[in-house]
Short mmCIF file of C-alpha atoms and ligand atoms in Angstrom, two decimals:
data_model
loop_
_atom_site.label_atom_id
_atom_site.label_comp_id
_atom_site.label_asym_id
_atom_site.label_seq_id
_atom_site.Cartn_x
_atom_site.Cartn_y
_atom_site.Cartn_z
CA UNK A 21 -9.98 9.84 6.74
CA UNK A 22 -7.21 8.51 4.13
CA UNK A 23 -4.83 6.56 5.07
CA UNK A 24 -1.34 6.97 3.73
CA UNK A 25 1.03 3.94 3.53
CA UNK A 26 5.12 4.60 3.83
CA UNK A 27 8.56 2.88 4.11
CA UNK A 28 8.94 2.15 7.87
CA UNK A 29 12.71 2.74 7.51
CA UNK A 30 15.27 2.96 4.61
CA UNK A 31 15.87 5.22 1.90
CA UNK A 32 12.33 6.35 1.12
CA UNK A 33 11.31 7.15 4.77
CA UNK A 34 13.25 10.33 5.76
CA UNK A 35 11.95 12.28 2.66
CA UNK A 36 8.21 10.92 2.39
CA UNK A 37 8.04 12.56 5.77
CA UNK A 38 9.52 15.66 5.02
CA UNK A 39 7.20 15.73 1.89
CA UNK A 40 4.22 15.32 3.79
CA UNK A 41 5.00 17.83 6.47
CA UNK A 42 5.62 20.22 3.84
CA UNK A 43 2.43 19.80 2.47
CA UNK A 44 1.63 21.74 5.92
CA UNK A 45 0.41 18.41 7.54
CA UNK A 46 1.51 17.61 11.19
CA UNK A 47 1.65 14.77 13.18
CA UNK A 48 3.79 12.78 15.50
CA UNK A 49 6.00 9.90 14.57
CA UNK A 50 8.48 8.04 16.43
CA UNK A 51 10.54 4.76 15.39
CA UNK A 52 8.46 2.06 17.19
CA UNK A 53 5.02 2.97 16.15
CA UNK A 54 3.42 1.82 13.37
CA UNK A 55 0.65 4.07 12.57
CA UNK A 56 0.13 7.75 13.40
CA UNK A 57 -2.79 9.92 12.33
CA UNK A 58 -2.29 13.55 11.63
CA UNK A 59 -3.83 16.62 13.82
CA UNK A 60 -4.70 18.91 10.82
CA UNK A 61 -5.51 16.82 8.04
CA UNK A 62 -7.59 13.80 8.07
CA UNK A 63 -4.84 11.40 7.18
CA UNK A 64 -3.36 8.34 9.16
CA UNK A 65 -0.14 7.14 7.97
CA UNK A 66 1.02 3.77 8.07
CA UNK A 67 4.68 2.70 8.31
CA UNK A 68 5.24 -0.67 6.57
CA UNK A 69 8.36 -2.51 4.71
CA UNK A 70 8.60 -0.94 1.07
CA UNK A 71 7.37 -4.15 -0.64
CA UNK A 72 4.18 -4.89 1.05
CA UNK A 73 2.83 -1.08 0.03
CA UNK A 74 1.86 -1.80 -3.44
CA UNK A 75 -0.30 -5.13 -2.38
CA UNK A 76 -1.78 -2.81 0.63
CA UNK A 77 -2.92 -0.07 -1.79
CA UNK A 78 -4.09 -2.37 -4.58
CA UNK A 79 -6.39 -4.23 -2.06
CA UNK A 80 -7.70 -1.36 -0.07
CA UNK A 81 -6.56 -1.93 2.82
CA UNK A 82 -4.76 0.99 2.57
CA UNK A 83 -5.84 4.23 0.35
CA UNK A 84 -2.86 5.79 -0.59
CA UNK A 85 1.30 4.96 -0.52
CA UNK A 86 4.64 6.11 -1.43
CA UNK A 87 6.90 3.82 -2.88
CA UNK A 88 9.82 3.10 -5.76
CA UNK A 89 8.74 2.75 -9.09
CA UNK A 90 10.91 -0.36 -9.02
CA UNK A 91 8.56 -1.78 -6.28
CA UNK A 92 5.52 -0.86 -8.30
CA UNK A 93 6.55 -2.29 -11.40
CA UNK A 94 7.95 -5.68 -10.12
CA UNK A 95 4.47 -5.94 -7.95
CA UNK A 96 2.89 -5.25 -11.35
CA UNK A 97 0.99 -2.41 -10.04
CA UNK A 98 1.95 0.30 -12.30
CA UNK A 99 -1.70 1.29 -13.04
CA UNK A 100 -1.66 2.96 -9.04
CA UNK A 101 0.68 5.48 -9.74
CA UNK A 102 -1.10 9.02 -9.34
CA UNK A 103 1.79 11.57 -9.29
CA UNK A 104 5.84 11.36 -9.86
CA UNK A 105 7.60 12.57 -6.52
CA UNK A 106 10.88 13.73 -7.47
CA UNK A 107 12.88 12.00 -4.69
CA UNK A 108 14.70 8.65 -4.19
CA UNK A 109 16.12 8.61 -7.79
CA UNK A 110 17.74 5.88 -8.85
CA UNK A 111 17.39 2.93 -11.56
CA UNK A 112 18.18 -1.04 -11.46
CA UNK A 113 21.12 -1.56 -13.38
CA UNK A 114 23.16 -4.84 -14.37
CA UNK A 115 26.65 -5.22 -13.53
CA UNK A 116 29.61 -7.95 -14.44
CA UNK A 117 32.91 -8.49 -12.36
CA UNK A 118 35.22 -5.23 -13.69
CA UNK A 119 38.14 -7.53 -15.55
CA UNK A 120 35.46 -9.21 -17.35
CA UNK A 121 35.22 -8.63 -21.06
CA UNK A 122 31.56 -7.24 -21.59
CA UNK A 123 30.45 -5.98 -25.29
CA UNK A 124 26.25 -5.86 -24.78
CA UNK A 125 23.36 -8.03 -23.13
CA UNK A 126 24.16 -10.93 -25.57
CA UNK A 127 27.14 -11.48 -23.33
CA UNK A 128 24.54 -12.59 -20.23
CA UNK A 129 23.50 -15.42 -22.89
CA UNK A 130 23.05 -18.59 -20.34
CA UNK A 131 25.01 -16.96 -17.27
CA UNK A 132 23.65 -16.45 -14.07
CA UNK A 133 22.11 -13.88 -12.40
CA UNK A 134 21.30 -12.51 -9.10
CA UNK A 135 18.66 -9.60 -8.55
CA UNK A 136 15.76 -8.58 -6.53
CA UNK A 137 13.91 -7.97 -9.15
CA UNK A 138 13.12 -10.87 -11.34
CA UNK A 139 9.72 -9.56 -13.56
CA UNK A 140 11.80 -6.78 -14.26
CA UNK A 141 14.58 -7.85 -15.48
CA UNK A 142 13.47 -10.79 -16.97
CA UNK A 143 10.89 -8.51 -19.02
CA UNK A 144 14.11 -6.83 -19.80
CA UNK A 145 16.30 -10.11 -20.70
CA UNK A 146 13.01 -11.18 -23.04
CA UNK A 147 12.90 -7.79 -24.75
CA UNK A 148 16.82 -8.05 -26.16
CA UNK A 149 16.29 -11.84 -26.64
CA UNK A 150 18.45 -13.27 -23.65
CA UNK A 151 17.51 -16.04 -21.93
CA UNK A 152 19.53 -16.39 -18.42
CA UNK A 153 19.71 -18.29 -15.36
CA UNK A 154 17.71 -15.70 -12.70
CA UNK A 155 18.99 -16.03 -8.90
CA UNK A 156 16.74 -14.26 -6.76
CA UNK A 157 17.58 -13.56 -3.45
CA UNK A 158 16.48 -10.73 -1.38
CA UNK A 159 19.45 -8.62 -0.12
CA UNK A 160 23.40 -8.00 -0.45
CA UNK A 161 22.95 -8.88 -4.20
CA UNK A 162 26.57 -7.39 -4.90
CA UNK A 163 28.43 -10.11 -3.07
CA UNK A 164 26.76 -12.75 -5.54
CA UNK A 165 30.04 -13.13 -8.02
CA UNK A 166 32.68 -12.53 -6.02
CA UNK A 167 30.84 -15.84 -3.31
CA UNK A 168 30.30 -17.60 -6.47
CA UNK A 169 26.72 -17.81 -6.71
CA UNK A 170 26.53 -15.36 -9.94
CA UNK A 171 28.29 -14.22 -13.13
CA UNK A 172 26.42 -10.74 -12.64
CA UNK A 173 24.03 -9.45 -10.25
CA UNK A 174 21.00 -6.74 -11.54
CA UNK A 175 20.46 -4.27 -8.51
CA UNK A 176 19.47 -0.69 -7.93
CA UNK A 177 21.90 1.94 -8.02
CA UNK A 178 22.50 5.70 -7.84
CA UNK A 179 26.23 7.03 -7.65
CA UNK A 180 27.66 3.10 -8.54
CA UNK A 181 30.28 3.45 -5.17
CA UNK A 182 28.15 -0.22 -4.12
CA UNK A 183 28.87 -1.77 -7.23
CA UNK A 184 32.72 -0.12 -7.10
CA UNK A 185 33.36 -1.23 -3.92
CA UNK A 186 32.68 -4.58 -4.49
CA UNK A 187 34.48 -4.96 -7.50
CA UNK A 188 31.82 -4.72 -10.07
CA UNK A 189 31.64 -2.69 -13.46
CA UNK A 190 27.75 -1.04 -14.63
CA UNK A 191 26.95 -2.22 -17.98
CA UNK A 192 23.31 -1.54 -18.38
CA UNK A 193 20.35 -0.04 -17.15
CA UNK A 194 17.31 -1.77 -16.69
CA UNK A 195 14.95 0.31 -15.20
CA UNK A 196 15.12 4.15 -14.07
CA UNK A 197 13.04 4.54 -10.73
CA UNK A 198 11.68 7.47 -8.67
CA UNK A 199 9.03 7.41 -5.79
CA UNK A 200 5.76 8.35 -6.37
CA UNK A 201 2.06 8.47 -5.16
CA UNK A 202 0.10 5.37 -5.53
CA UNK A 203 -4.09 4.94 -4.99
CA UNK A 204 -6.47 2.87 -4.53
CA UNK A 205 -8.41 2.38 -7.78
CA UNK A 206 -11.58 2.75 -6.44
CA UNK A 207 -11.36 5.43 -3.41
CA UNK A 208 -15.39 6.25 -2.54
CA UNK A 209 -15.88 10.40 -3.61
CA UNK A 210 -14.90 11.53 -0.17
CA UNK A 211 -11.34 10.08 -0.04
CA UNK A 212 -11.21 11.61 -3.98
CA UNK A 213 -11.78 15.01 -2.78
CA UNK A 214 -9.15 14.50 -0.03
CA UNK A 215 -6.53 12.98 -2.90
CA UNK A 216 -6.92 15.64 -4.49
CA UNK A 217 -6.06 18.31 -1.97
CA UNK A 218 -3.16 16.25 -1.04
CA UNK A 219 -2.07 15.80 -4.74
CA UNK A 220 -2.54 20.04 -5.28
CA UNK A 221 -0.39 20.21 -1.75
CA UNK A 222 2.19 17.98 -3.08
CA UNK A 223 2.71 19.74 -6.51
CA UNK A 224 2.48 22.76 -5.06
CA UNK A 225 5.83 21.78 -2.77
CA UNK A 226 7.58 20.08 -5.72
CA UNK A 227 7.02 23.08 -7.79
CA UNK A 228 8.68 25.34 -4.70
CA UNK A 229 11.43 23.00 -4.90
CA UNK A 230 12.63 23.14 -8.62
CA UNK A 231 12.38 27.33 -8.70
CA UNK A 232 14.07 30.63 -6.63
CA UNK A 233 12.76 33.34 -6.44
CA UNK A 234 15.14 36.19 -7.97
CA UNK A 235 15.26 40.16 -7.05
CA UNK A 236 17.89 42.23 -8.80
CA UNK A 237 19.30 45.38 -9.99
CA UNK A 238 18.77 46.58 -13.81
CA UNK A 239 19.90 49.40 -15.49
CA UNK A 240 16.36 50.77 -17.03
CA UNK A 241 17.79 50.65 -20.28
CA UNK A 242 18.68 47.05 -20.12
CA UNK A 243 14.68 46.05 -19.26
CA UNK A 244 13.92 44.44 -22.22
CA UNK A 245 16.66 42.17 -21.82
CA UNK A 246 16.52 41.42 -18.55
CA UNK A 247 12.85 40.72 -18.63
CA UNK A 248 13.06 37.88 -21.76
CA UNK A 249 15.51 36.41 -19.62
CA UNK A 250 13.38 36.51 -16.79
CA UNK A 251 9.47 35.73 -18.09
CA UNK A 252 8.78 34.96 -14.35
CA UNK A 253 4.92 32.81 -13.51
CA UNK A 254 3.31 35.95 -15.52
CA UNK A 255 5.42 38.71 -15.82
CA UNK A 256 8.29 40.01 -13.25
CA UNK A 257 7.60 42.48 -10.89
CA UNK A 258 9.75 46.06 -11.93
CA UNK A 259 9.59 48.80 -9.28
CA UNK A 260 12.05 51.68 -9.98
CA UNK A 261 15.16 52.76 -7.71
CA UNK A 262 15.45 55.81 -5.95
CA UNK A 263 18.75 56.36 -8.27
CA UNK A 264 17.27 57.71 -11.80
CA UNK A 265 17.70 55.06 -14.84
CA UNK A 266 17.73 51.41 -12.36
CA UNK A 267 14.79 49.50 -11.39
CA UNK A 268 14.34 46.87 -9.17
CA UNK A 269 13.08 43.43 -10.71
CA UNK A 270 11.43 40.33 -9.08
CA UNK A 271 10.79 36.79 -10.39
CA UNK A 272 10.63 33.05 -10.35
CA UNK A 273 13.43 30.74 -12.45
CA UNK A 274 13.63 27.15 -12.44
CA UNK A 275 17.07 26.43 -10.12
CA UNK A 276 18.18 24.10 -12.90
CA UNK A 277 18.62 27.05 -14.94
CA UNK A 278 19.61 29.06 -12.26
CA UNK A 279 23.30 30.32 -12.97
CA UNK A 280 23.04 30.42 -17.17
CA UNK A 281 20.43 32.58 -16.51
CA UNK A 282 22.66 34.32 -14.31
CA UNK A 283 25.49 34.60 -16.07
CA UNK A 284 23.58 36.25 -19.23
CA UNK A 285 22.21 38.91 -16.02
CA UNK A 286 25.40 40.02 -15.86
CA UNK A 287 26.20 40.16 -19.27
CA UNK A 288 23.12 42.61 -19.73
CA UNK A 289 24.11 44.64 -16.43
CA UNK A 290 22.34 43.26 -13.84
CA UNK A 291 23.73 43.62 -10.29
CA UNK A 292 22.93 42.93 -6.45
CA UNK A 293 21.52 39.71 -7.44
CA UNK A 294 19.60 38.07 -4.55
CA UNK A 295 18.38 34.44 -4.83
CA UNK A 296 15.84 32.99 -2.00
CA UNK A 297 14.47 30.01 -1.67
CA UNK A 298 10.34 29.27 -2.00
CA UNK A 299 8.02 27.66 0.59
CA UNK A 300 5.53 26.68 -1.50
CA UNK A 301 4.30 27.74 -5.24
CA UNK A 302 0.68 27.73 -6.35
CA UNK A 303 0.66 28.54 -10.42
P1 LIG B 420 12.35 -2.46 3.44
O1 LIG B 420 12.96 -2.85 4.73
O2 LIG B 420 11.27 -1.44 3.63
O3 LIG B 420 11.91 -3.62 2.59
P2 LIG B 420 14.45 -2.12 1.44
O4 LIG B 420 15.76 -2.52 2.02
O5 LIG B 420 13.74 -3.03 0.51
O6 LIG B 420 13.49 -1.67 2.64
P3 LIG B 420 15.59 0.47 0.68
O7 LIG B 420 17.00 0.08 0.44
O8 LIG B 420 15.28 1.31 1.87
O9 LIG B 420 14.59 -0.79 0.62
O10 LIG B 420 15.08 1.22 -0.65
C1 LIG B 420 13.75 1.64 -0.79
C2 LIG B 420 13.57 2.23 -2.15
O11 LIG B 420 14.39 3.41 -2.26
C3 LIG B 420 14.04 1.36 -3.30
O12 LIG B 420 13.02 0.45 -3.71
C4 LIG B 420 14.33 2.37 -4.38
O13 LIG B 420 13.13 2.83 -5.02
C5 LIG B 420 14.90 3.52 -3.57
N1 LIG B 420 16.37 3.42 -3.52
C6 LIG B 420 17.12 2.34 -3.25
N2 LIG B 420 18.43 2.61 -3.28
C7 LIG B 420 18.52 3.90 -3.56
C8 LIG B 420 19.62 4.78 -3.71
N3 LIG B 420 20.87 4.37 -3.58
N4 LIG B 420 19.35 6.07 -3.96
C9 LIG B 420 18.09 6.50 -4.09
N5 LIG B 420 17.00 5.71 -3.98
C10 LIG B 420 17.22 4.43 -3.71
ZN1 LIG B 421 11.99 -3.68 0.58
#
């Protein structure tokens, strides 16, 4: 049985979840328990505070967790990161009151600080040659200039409308953060073979996630086009039409490139253009 260590509640929690119900894993959760094990997998999952998941996993005690990068790295357990998740992106940026004149990171010279995250940014300070007075506290780190306790405050962010609302202006970033999949260094071969089915689950779902699957209407004459914009996992699927000179083509393209591809469809006379989405994607 592995057991799986995640956020209790906050901004990791809703979409480890959904991750590992995707992964075709089901089991019951509700918000006052703090463990849970699965009916289909051998898994139990563990619902703890963010910050005590990298000491749980690096002693054992549990065998796998999902957590920030940002948590990792200021634990100092990078070395238990097994796979990149894709969700809860975001990255620890510094910040300075917006009228205040800022040029670069020389400007922190001997001003104070307040952050969460004190290894990291002061491995961050030391690399640009900054020394600065650190305030670490663990919450509401925005409010730290405008109460007086800070010049600037070091925090995560992901759209900045924190930092705007309370008056503060982004000037660097420290650290760029997404969750991933930690592990126990030393997992006996059992719990291996079960990571490992977890971790081909897992990219399956992620892989799912970043493509569509596309089915459209080519004039035969237009194939070759069509098909180098569309290369597909091997090759696309063509089936002709009933009507003489169209065909009917299938494939896979990565949503990011979704509508250039689209656009160049058209271009080469591609029509009904259907776009679904995929469960899950095996290569
Ligand atoms: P806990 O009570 O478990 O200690 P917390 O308050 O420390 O929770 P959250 O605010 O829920 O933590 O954030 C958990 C993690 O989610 C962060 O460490 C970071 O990796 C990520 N995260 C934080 N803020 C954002 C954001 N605005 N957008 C996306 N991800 C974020
Ligand atoms: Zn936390």
């Amino acid at each position: 049985m592995l057991r799986l260590a995640i956020q209790k509640s906050g901004r990791l929690s809703e979409d480890s979840l959904t991750l590992i119900r995707e992964c075709g894993i089901s089991f019951q959760s509700s918000t006052y328990k703090l463990k849970t094990e699965a009916t289909n997998f051998p898994l139990e999952i563990l619902f703890l505070r963010d910050d005590d998941i990298p000491g749980y996993v690096r002693d054992g005690v549990a065998d796998l967790g999902i957590v920030g990068q940002n948590v990792l790295e200021e634990a100092g357990c990078t070395g238990l990161q097994v796979e990149a998740l894709g969700f809860s992106k975001c990255r620890l940026a510094l910040a300075v009151p917006r009228g205040e004149a800022y040029e670069s990171v020389q400007d922190l010279r001997g001003r104070s600080i307040a952050t969460s995250y004190p290894q990291l940014l002061g491995r961050y300070l030391a690399g640009h040659g900054v020394q600065a007075e650190l305030h670490v506290i663990s919450g509401s780190v925005e409010i730290a200039p405008s109460i007086g306790l800070a010049d600037a405050v070091c925090d995560i962010v992901s759209s900045g409308s924190t930092l705007l609302g309370n008056g503060l202006r982004e000037v660097e970033t420290v650290f760029r953060s997404e969750a991933v999949l930690i592990a126990y260094a030393a997992l006996p071969p059992e719990k291996q073979v079960l990571l490992e089915q977890l971790r081909f689950r897992m990219q399956a779902v992620r892989r799912a996630r970043r493509h569509k699957y596309i089915v459209l209407n080519a004039p035969a004459a237009s194939l070759d086009a069509v098909r180098a914009l569309l290369p597909g996992i091997k090759a696309p699927t063509v089936t002709p039409l009933a009507d003489a000179g169209w065909v009917s083509v299938q494939s896979v393209v990565q949503e990011d490139a979704f509508w250039h591809i689209t656009d160049q469809l058209r271009a080469v006379g591609a029509e009904g253009i259907l776009v679904l989405p995929i469960e899950k994607m095996i290569e």
